Tab-separated table of C-alpha atoms in Angstrom:
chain	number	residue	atom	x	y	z
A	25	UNK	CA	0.000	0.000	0.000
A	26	UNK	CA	0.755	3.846	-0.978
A	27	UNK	CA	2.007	5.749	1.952
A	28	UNK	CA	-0.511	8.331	2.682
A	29	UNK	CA	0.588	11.536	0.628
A	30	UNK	CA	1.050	13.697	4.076
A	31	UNK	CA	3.346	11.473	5.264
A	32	UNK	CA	5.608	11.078	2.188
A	33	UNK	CA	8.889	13.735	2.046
A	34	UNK	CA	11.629	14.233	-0.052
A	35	UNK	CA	15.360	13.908	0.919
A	36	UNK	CA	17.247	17.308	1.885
A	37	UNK	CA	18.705	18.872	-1.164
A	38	UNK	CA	22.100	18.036	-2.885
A	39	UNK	CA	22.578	21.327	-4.653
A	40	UNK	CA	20.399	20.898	-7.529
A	41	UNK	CA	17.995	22.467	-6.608
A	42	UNK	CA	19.603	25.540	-4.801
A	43	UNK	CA	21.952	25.917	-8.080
A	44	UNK	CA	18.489	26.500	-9.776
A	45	UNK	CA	17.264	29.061	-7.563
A	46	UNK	CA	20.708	30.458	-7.793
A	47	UNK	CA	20.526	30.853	-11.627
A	48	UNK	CA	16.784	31.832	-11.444
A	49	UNK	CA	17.443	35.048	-9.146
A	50	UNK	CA	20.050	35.919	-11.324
A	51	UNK	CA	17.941	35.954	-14.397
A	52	UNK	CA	15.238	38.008	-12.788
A	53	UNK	CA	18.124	40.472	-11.163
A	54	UNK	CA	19.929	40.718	-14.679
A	55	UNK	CA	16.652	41.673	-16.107
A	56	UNK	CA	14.946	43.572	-13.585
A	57	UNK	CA	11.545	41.717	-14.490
A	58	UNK	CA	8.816	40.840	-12.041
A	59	UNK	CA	8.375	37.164	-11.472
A	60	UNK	CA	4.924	37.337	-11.394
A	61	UNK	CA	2.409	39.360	-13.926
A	62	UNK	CA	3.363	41.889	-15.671
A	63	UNK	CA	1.862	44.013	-18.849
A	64	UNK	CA	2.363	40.503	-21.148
A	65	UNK	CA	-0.036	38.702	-18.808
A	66	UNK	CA	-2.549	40.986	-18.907
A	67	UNK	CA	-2.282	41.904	-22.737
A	68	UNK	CA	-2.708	38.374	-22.897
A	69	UNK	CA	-5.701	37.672	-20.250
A	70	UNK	CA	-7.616	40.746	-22.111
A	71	UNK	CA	-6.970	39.020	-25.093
A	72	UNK	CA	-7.813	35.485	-24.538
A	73	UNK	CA	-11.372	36.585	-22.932
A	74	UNK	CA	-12.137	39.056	-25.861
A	75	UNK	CA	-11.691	35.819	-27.769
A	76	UNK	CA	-13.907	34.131	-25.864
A	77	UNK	CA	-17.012	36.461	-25.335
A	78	UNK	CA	-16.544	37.157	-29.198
A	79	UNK	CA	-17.139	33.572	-29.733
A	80	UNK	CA	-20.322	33.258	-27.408
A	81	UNK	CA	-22.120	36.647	-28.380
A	82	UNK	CA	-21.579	35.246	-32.361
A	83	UNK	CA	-23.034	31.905	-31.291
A	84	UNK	CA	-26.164	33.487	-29.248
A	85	UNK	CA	-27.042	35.648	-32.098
A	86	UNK	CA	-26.209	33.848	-35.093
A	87	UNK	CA	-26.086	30.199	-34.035
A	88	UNK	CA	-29.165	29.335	-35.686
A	89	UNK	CA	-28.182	30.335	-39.006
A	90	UNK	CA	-26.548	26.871	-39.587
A	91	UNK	CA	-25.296	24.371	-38.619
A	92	UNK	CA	-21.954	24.572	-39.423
A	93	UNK	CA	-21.486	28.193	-38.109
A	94	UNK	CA	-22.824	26.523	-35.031
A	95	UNK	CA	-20.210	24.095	-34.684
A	96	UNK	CA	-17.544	26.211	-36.011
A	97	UNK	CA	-18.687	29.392	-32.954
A	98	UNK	CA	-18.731	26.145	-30.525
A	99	UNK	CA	-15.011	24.818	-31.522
A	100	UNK	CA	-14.033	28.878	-30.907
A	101	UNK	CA	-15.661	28.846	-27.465
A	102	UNK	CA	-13.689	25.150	-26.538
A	103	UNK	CA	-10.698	26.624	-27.638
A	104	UNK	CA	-10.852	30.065	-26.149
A	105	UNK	CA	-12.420	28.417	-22.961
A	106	UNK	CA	-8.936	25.846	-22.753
A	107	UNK	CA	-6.918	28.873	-23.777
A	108	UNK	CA	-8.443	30.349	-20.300
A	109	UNK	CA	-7.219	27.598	-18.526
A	110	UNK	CA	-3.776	26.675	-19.702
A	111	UNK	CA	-2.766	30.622	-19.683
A	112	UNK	CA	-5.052	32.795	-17.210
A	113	UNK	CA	-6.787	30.318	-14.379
A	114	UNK	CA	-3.191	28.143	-14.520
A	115	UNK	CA	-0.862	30.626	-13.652
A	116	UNK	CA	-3.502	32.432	-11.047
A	117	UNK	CA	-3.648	29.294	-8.722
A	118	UNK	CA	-0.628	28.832	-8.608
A	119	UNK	CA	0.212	32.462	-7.273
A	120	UNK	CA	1.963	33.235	-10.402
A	121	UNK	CA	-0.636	35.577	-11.840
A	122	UNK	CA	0.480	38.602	-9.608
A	123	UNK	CA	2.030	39.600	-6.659
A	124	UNK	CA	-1.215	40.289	-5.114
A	125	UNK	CA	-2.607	36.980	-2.933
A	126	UNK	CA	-6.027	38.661	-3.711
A	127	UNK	CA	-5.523	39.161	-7.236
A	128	UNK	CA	-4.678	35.643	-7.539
A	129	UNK	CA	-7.539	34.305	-5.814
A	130	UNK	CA	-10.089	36.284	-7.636
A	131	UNK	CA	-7.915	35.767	-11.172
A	132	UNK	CA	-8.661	32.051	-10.171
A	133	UNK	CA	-12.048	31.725	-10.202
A	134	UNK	CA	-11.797	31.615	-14.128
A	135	UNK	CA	-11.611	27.752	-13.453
A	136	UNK	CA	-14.729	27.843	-11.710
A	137	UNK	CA	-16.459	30.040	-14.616
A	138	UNK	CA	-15.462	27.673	-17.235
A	139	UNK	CA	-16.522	24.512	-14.933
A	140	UNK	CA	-14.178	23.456	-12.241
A	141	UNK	CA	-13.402	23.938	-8.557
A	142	UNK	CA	-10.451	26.311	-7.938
A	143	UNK	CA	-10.824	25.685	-4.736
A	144	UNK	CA	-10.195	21.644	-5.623
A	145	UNK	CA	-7.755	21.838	-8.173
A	146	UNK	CA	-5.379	23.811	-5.476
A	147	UNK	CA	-5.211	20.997	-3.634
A	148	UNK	CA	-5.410	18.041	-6.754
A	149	UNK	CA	-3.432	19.901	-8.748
A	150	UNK	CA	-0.793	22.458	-6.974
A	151	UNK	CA	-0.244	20.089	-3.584
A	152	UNK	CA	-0.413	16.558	-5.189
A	153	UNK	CA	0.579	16.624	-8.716
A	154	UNK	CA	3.259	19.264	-8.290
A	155	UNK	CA	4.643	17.372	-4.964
A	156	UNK	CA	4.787	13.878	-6.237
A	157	UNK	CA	4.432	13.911	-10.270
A	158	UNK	CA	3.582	10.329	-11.526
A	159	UNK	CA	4.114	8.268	-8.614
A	160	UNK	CA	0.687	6.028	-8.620
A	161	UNK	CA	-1.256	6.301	-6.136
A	162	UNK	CA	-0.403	10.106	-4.910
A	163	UNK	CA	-0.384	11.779	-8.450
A	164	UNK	CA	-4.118	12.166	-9.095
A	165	UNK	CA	-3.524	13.013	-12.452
A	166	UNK	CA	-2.223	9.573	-13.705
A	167	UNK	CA	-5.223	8.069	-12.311
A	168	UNK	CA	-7.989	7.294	-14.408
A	169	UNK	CA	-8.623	3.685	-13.826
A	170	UNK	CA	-10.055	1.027	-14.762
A	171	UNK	CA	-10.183	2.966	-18.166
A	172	UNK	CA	-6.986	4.124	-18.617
A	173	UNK	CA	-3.019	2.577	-17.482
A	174	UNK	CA	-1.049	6.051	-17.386
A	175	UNK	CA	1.698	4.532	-14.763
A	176	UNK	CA	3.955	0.946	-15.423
A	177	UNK	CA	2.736	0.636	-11.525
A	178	UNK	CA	-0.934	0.178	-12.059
A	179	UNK	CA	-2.833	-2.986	-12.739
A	180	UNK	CA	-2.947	-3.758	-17.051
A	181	UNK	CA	-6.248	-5.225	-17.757
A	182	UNK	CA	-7.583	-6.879	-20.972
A	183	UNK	CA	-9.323	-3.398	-22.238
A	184	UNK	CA	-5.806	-1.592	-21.846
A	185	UNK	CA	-4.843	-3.370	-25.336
A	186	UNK	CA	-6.857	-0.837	-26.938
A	187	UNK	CA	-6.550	2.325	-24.736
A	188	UNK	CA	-3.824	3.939	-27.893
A	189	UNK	CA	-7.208	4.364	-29.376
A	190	UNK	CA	-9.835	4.500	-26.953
A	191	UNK	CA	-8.073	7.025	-24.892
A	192	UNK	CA	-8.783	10.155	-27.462
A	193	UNK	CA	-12.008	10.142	-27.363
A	194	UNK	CA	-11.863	9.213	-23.835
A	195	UNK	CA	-10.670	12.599	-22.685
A	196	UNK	CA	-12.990	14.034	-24.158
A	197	UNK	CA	-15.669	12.451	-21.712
A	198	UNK	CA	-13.584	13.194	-18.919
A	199	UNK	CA	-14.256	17.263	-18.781
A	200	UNK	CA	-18.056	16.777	-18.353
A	201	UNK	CA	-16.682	13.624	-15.612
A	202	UNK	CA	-14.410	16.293	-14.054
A	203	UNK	CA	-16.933	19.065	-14.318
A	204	UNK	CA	-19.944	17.329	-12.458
A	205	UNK	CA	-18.775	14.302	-10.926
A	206	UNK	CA	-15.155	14.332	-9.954
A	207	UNK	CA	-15.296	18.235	-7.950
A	208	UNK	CA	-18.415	17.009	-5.875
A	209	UNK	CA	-16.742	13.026	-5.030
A	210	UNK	CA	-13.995	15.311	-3.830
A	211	UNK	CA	-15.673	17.332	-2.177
A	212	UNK	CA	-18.293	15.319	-0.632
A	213	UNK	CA	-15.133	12.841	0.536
A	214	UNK	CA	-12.899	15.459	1.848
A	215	UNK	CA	-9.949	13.759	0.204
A	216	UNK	CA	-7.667	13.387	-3.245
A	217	UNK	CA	-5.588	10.008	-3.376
A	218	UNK	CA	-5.997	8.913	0.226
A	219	UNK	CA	-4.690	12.694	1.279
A	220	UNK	CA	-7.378	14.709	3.537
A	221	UNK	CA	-8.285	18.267	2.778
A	222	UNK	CA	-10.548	20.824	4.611
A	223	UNK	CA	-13.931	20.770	2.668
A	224	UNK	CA	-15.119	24.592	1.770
A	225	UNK	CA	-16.721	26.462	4.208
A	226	UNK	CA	-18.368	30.438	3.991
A	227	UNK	CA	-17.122	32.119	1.030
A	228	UNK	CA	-14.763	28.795	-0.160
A	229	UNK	CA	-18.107	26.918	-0.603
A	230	UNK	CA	-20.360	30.230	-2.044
A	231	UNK	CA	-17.690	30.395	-4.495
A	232	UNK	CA	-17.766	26.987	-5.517
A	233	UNK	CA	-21.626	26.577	-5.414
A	234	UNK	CA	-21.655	30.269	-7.590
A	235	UNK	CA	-18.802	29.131	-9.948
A	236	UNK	CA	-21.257	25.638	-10.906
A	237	UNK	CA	-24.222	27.716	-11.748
A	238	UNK	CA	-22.517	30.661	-13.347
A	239	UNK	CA	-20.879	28.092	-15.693
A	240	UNK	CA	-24.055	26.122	-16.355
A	241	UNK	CA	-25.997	29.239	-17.019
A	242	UNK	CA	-24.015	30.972	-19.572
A	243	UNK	CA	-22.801	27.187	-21.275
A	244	UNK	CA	-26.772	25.620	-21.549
A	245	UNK	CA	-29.558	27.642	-19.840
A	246	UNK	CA	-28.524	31.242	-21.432
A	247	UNK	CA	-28.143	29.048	-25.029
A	248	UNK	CA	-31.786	27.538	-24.770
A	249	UNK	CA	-33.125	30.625	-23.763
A	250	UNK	CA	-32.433	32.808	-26.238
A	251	UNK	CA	-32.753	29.860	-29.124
A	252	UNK	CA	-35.750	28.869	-27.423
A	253	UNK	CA	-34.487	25.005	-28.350
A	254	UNK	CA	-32.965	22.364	-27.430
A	255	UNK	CA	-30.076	22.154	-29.564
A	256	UNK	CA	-27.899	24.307	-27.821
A	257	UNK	CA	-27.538	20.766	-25.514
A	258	UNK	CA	-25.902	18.820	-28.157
A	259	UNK	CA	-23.901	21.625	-28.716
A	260	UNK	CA	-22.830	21.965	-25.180
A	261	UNK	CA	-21.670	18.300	-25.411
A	262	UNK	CA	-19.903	18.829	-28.479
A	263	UNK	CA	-17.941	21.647	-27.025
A	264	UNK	CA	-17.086	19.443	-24.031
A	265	UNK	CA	-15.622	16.453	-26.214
A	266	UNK	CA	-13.205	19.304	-27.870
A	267	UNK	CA	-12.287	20.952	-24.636
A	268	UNK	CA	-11.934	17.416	-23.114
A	269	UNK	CA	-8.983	16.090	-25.650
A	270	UNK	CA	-7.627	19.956	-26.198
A	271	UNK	CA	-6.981	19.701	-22.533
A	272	UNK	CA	-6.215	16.425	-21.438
A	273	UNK	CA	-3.732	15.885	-24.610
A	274	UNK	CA	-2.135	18.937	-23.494
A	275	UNK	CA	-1.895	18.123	-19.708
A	276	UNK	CA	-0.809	14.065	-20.547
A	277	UNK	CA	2.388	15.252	-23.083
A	278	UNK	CA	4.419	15.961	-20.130
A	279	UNK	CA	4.061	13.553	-18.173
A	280	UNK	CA	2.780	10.254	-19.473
A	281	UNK	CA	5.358	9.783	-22.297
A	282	UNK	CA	8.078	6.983	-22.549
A	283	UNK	CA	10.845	9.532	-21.859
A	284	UNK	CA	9.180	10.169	-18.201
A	285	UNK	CA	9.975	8.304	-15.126
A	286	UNK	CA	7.481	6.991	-13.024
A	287	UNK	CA	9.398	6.474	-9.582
A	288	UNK	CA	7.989	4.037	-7.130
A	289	UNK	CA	5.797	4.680	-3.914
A	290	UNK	CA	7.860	6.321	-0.943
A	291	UNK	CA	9.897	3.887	1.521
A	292	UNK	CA	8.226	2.915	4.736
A	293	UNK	CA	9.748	5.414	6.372
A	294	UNK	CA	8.008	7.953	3.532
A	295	UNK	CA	10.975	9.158	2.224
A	296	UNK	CA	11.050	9.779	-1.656
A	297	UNK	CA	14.223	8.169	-3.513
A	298	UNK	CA	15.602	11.722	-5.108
A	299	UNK	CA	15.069	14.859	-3.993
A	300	UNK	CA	12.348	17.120	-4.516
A	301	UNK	CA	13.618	19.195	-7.412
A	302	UNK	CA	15.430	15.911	-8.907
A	303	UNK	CA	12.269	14.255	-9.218
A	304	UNK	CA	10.346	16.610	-10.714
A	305	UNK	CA	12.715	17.013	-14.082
A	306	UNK	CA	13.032	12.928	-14.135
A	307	UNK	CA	9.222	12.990	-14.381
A	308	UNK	CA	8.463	15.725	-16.683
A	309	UNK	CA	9.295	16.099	-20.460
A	310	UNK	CA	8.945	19.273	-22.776
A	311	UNK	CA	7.970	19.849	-26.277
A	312	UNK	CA	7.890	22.327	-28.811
A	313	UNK	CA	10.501	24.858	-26.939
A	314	UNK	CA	10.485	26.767	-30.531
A	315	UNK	CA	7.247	27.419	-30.762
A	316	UNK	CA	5.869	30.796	-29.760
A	317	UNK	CA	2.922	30.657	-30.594
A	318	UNK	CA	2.496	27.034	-28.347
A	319	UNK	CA	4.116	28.976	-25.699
A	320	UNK	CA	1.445	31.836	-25.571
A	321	UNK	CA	-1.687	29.252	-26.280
A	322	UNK	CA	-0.823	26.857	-23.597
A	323	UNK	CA	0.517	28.811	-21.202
A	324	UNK	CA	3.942	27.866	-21.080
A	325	UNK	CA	2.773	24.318	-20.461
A	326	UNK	CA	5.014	23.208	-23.774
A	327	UNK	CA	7.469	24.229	-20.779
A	328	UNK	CA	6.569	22.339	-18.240
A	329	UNK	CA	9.701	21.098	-16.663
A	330	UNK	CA	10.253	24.328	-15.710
A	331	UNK	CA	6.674	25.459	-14.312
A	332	UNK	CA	7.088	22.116	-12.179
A	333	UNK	CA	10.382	23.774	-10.481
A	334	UNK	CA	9.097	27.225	-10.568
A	335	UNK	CA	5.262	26.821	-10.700
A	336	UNK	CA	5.197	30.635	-8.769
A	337	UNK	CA	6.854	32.570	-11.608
A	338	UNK	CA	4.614	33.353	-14.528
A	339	UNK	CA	5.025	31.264	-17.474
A	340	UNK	CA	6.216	34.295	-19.807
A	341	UNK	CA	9.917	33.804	-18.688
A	342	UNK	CA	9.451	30.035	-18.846
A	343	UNK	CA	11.400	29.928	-22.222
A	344	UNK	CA	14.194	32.218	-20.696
A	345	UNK	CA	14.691	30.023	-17.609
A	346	UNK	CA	14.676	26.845	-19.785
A	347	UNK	CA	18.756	27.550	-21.192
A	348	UNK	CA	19.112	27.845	-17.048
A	349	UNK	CA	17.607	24.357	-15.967
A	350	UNK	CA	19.154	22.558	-18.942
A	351	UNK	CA	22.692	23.784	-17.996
A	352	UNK	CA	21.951	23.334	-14.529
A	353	UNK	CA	20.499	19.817	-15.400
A	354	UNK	CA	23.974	18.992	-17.383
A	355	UNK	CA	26.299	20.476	-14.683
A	356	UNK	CA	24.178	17.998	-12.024
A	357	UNK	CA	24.508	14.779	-14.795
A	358	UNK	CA	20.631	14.928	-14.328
A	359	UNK	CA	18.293	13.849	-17.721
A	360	UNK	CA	16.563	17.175	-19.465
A	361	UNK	CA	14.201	16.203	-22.396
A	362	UNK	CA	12.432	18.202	-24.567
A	363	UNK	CA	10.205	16.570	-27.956
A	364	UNK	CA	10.999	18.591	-30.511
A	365	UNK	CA	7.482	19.830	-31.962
A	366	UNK	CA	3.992	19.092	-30.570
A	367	UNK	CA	3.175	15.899	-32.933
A	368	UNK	CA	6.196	14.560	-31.753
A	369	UNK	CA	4.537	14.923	-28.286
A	370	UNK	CA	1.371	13.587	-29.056
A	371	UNK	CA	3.123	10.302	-30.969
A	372	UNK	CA	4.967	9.930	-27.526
A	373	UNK	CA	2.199	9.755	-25.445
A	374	UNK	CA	0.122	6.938	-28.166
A	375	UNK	CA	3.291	4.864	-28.060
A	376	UNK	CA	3.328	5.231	-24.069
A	377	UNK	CA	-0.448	4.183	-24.246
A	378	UNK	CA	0.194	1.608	-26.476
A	379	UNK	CA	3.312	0.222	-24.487
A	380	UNK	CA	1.494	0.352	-20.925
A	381	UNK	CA	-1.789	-1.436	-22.461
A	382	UNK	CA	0.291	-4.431	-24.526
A	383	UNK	CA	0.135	-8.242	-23.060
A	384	UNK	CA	2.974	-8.473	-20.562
A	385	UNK	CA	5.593	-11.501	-22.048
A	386	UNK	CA	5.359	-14.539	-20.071
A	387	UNK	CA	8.419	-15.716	-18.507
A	388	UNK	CA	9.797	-19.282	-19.349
């Protein structure tokens, strides 16, 4: 059995990691940036949302036209809706939005307007994931069993064969799952992969009860409304299935790929077997480093060895710091990868899918 997540701690540093925070303060003192925010953020926020509401106010009054305009305004609004995510809500709960602990929070609730719980994903996503990146059974984000074997350390079964195909479509399932099922199991639990957390109370839980209806209002109930039909529902579906594999594609090329380590459970003492900066390049690959405009879509998540060691700075330097870690990385004798373009991410990931799902050889 897992050792309980709270329990589990990484061995003192060995100079990695203090060599990166060495090189990282020197970047930001050579260049007199902030480390959080700044005018490129916000360009980019305005930007992404005007996107967005362009989208929606097309599709309210001109969605019944066609068809085809219908699905084409919906694709716009999955798009614009993931670009929210990867780039604005991202970067806000994690603290790297601004400077301001206020700012952040209320910068954060863009999760909860486009369908999730901020207030879960800090703790799913920020405490779990970024503390113990694909170790089964603590990472909550290489879980998605019985469907899906993401880690070498979880149980194949005969469906697995298939999941390099099943798996696409799959995702996109998995944002309505995520949406309406997997916030409220969370929440009505009070834990994420065995680990307790405090369930919302006053303005936590208005917020997340607000952020549900707000989201369901303006994605179905405004739609029907002002179409006076039904179709807006299918629609609504539709858009899920693209956000769904836009942003689980996104989120699985870093992580579950052949190039990324999965390291074992902790010791029964709960120490880790590297340290805490050590582990998080061994289990995290890049892609695309080239590509600006990847970097501004996703958020710097092309990037995301580095936003794992410096998930508080804002992901516009993340292609400045990456020269830093991969030195850094070299100087230590510690593995940096990087695919070189995003289909050469995405053809990682099938062949991991494909790999974990085969029959296991029997041994003679």
């Amino acid at each position: 059995m897992n050792a309980p997540a709270h329990r589990s701690r990484f061995p003192r540093d060995d100079g990695f990691h203090a060599d990166l925070r060495r090189g990282a303060a020197a970047y930001f003192a050579r260049t007199g940036v902030a480390a959080q925010g700044g005018l490129a953020m916000h360009l980019k926020t305005v930007a992404i949302f005007a996107w967005f509401a362009a989208s929606y106010a097309l599709l309210l009054a001109f969605g019944d036209a066609s068809p085809w305009l219908a699905a084409g305004l919906t694709v716009s609004i999955a798009l614009a809706t993931a670009g929210i995510g990867f780039s604005v809500m991202h970067d806000a709960n994690h603290g790297a939005y601004s400077r301001s602990p206020r700012v952040n929070r209320v910068v954060g609730l863009a999760l909860d307007f486009i369908g999730a719980s901020s207030y879960v994903w800090r703790f799913k996503h920020n405490v779990q994931h970024h503390s113990f990146a694909n170790v089964a059974g603590l990472d909550a984000d290489v879980d998605a069993e019985p469907f899906l074997r993401l880690s070498p350390a979880q149980r194949r079964r005969a469906l697995h064969r298939f999941q390099g195909w099943y798996a696409w479509p799959l995702y996109g399932a998995l944002s309505l799952k995520w949406w309406l099922v997997d916030d409220v199991v969370d929440l009505v639990r009070g834990s994420i992969a065995g680990t307790r957390f405090p369930r919302p109370r006053g303005r936590d839980l208005a917020a997340v009860v607000a952020g549900k209806a707000t989201f369901l209002a303006w994605a179905v109930v405004v739609p029907v409304a002002v179409h006076r039909s039904a179709w807006p529902v299918a629609f609504f579906v539709f858009g899920s299935l693209v956000l769904g594999v836009v942003m689980a594609a996104v989120f699985q090329l870093a992580h579950a790929v052949p190039e990324a380590q999965f390291p074992g459970a902790p010791g029964a003492d709960g120490l880790m077997s590297t340290g805490w900066a050590e582990h998080q390049v061994r289990t995290t690959v890049d892609f695309a480093r080239t590509s600006r405009v990847l970097a501004w879509y996703l958020g710097g998540l092309n990037f995301q060895v580095e936003h794992h060691l410096f998930p508080g700075v804002c992901h516009v330097h993340y292609p400045a710091l990456a020269g830093i870690v991969e030195e850094t990385c070299r100087a230590h004798g510690l593995p940096y990868r990087a695919q070189p373009s995003l289909w050469a991410a995405v053809a990682a990931h099938h062949r991991h899918l494909r790999t974990l799902g085969a029959p296991q050889p029997v041994e003679a």
